[in-house]
Structure formats: C-alpha cells, structure tokens
Coordinates of C-alpha atoms in Angstrom, one line a residue:
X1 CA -11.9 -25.4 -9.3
X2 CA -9.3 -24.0 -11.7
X3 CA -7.1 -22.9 -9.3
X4 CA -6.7 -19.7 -10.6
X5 CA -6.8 -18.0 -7.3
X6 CA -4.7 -19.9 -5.0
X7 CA -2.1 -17.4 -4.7
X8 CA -3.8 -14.5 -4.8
X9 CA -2.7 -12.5 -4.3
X10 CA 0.5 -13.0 -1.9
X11 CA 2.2 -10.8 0.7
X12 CA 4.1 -8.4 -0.2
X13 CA 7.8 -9.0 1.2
X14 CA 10.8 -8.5 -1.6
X15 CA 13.9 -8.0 0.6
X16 CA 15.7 -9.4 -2.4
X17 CA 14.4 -6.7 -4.8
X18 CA 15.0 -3.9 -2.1
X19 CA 18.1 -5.6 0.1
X20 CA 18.1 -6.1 3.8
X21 CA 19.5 -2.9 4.3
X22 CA 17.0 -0.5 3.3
X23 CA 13.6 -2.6 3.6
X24 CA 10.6 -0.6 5.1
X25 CA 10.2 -0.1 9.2
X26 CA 7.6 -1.5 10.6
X27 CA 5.0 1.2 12.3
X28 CA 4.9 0.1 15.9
X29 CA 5.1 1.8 19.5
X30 CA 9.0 2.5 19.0
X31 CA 8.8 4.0 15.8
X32 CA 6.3 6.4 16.7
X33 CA 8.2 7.8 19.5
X34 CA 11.1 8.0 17.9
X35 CA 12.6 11.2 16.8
X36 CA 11.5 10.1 13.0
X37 CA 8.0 9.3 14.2
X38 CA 7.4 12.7 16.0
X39 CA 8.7 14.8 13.1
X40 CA 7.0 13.3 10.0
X41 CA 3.9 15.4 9.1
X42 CA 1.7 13.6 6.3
X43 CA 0.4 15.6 4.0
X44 CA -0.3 13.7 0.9
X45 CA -2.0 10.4 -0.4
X46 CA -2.4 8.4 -3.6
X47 CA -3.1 4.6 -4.5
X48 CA -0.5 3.0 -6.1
X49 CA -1.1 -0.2 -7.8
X50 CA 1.1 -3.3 -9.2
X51 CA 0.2 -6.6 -10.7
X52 CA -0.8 -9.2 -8.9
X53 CA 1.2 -12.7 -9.0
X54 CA -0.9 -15.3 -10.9
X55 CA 0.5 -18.9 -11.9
X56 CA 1.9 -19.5 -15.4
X57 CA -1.0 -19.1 -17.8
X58 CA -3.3 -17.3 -15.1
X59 CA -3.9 -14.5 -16.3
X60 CA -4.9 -15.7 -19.7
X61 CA -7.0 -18.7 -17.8
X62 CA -8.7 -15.7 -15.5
X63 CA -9.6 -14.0 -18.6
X64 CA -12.1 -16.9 -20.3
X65 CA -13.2 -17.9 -17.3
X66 CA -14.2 -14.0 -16.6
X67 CA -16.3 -14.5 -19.4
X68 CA -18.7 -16.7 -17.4
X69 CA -18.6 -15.8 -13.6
X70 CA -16.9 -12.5 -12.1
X71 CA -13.4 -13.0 -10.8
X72 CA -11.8 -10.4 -8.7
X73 CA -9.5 -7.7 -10.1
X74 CA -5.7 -8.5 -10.9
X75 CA -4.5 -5.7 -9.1
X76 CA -3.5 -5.0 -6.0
X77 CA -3.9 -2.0 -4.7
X78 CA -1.9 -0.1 -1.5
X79 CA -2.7 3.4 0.0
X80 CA 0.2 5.6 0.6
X81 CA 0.9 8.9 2.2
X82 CA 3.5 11.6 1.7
X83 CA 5.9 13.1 4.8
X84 CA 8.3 16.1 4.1
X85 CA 10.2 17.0 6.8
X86 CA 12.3 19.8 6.5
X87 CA 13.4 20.2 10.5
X88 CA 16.0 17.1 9.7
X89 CA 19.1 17.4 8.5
X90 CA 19.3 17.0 5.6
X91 CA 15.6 17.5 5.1
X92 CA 13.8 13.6 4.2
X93 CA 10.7 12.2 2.6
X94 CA 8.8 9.3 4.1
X95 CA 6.3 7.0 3.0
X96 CA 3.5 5.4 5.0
X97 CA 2.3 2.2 3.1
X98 CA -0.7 0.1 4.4
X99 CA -2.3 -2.8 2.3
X100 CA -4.7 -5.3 3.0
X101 CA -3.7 -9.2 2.3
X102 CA -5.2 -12.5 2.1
X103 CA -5.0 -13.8 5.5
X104 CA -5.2 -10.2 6.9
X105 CA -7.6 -9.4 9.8
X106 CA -7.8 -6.1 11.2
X107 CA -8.4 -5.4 14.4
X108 CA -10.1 -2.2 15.6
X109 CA -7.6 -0.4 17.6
X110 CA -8.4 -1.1 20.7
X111 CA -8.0 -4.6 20.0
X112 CA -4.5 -4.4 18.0
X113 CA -1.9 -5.8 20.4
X114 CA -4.0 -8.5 22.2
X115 CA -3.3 -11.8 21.7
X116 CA -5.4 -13.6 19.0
X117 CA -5.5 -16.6 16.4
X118 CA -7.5 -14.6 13.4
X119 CA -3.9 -13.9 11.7
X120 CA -0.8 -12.0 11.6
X121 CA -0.9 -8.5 13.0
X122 CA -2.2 -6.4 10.6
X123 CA 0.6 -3.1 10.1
X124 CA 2.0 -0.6 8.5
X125 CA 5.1 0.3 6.8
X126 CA 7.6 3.1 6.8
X127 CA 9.7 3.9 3.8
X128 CA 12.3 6.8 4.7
X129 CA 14.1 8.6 1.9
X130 CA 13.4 6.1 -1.0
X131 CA 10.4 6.4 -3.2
X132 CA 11.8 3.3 -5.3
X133 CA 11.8 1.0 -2.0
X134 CA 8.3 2.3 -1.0
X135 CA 6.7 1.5 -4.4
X136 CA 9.2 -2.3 -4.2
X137 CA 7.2 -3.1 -0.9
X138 CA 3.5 -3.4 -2.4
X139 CA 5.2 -5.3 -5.6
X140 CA 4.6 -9.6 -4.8
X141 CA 7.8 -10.8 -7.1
X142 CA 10.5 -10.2 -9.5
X143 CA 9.0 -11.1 -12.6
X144 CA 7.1 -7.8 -13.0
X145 CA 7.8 -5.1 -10.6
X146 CA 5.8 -2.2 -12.4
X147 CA 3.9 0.2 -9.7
X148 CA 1.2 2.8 -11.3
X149 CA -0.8 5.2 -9.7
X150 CA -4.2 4.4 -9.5
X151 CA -6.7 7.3 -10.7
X152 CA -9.0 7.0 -13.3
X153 CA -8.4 10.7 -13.8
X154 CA -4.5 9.4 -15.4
X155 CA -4.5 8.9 -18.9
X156 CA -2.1 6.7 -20.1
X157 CA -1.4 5.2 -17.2
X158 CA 1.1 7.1 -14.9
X159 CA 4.3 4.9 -13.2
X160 CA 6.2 5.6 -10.3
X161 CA 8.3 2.7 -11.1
X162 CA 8.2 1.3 -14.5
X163 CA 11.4 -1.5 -15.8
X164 CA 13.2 -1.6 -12.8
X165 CA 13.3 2.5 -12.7
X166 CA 12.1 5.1 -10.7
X167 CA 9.8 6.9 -13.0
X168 CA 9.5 9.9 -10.8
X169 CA 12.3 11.2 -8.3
X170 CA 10.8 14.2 -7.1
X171 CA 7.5 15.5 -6.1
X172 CA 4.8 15.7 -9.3
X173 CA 1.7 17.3 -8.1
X174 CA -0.7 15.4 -9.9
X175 CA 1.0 12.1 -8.6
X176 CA -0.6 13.2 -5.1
X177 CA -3.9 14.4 -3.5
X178 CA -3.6 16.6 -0.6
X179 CA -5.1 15.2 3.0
X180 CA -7.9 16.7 4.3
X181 CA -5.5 17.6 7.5
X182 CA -1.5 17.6 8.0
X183 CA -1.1 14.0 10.4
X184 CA 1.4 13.0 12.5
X185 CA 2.9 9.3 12.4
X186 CA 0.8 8.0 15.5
X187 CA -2.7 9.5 14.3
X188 CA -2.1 8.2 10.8
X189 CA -1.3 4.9 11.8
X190 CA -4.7 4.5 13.9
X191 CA -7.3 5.2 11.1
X192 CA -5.7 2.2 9.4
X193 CA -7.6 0.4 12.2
X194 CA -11.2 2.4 11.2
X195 CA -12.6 2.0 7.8
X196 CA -15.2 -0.4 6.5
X197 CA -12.7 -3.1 6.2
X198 CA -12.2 -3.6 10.2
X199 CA -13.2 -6.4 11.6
X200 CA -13.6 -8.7 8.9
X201 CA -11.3 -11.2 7.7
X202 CA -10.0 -10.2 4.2
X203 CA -12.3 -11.6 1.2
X204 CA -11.4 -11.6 -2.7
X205 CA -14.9 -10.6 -3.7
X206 CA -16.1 -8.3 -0.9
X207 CA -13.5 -7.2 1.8
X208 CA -10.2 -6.6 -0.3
X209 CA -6.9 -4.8 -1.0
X210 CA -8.9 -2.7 -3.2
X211 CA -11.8 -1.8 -1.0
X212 CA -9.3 -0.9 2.0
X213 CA -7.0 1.4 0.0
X214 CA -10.3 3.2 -1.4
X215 CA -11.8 3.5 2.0
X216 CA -8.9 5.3 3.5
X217 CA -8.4 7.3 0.8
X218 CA -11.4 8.9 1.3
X219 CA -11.3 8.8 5.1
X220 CA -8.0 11.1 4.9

C-alpha cells in the first residue's frame, strides 16, 4: 500500500480556524424547538467543496498512481441549504451543513438515537449569521482553507472563501439553486437520514462525501 489514503479524508472540526465562540450548533431535538429552529425557512441549496487533507507529497503520489488504478476524488464535497429569516430582529441567515465522513454510518431515522457501535452519530450543523464560519466547518485544516462551489455549470471556478476571505457576503443568485419546497429546520434535518447513502457505512469508492451531497441535492 502507499498509504496515500490513510487520512482521507478527515472530519471536519476547525474550532481553531473559526474560534469557540462561533463554531456551528449541532442540529438536535433542542435546536429544532428552539425559537431559531421554528423560524428558519430553507429555501436554497448548493454543494460547496474544499480540498481534501492528503500527507506531504500525496497529492502528487495520488496523481501517478491514478495513472494505473482509479483513486477516489480529492475533494470533499458538503451539501448546504440557505435560511432567511426576516421575522427576527435584526433579520439573520442560517446555514444547514451535512457531510458524509469516513467512519460515518447513517442511520435511517427511525433508528437515529438508539444506541449502537457502527460509529459516531451521524448530524448536522447549523451556521447562524456567518457564511465564512459555515464554509470553515467543511474545510479539514489550516494549510488550505479554500471552499468552491461545486457546479460544472461555473466557469472559472467560483469561491465562497478563497485566502482566508469571504469571497461573497451577500446573496449571488447563481451561487444557489432554489429547493423544490420552502423547509423548516426539523423536515430538513430528516431527509439527511433518506438518500441512497443510508444504511451503509461510508466507502471511498462507492458510498462517499460526494455521492451523499449529490443525492440530497437532488432529493431537495
């Protein structure tokens, strides 16, 4: 083996990029029936992508030896959807994250909460307010923090955070597809539990960040 993959790709988790005060929420019970989780009306969605973290010389090393055999993509890829809400004050954006790891399992929903030894519990996140944060919580380490939006449509490639800068502030149209329907925090959260990807434990080749964001992208 050339041990190319053995960290790929890593959890997600840079409270030192984003600092412990302003890190994502967790989507659980408590959130959604909170006054934020009530409110929040999704109404957009996009994949946004960032590099995944590869040993010195990995990416190079993944290169040749893509030559020979194929080797999984060196991206990872996150679905996120867009809340406005304009009934708080002052009026706030949110954004739902959900990505699919290595050593992820997901549940179907009327498993999720039951004790079990397949892996962590597979969640969501909640960024309120910060787009910069949101795009920081998909990103797997300092040493390159770009996040893109994935669309083969996009030509150059389009940032929403490029050089430690949020390319984007406000709301660009073609940053976004709309849902099929407006959904609340709660019926959001539960179609992460029901695309193709459920039930299976997470898989470079054939059950992957990729496949899951893709999936619920065309779900919603």
């Amino acid at each position: 083996s050339s041990g190319i993959n053995a960290e790929w790709p890593l959890r997600p988790g840079n409270s030192d990029l984003i600092g412990p005060d302003d890190k994502p929420l967790s989507v659980d019970d408590a959130l959604m029936n909170s006054l934020h989780g009530r409110v929040y009306k999704f109404t957009h969605k996009a994949i946004w992508g960032c590099r995944i973290l590869l040993p010195a010389g990995g990416h190079i090393a993944r290169d040749v030896v893509n030559t020979l055999v194929e080797l999984p993509p060196t991206e990872h890829w996150a679905f996120v959807a867009r809340a406005e809400c304009k009934a708080l004050n002052p009026p706030q954006v949110a954004y739902f994250i959900a990505q699919f790891c290595k050593g992820d399992f997901i549940a179907p929903k009327e498993e999720v909460g039951r004790d079990d030894d397949k892996a962590v519990p597979f969640g969501a996140l909640l960024q309120e307010r910060n787009k910069a944060h949101a795009a920081l919580s998909i990103v797997q380490g300092r040493s390159n923090p770009d996040v893109w939006i994935h669309s083969p449509e996009l030509r150059p490639k389009r940032y929403v955070y490029k050089d430690k800068q949020l390319c984007s502030p406000a709301f660009r149209e073609y940053e976004w597809a709309p849902m099929k329907k407006p959904m609340k925090l709660r019926e959001l959260n539960d179609c992460i539990y029901d695309t193709k990807c459920t039930g299976r434990k997470y898989d470079l080749f054939n059950n992957n960040c990729q496949h899951f964001s893709v999936a619920l992208f065309n779900k919603l």
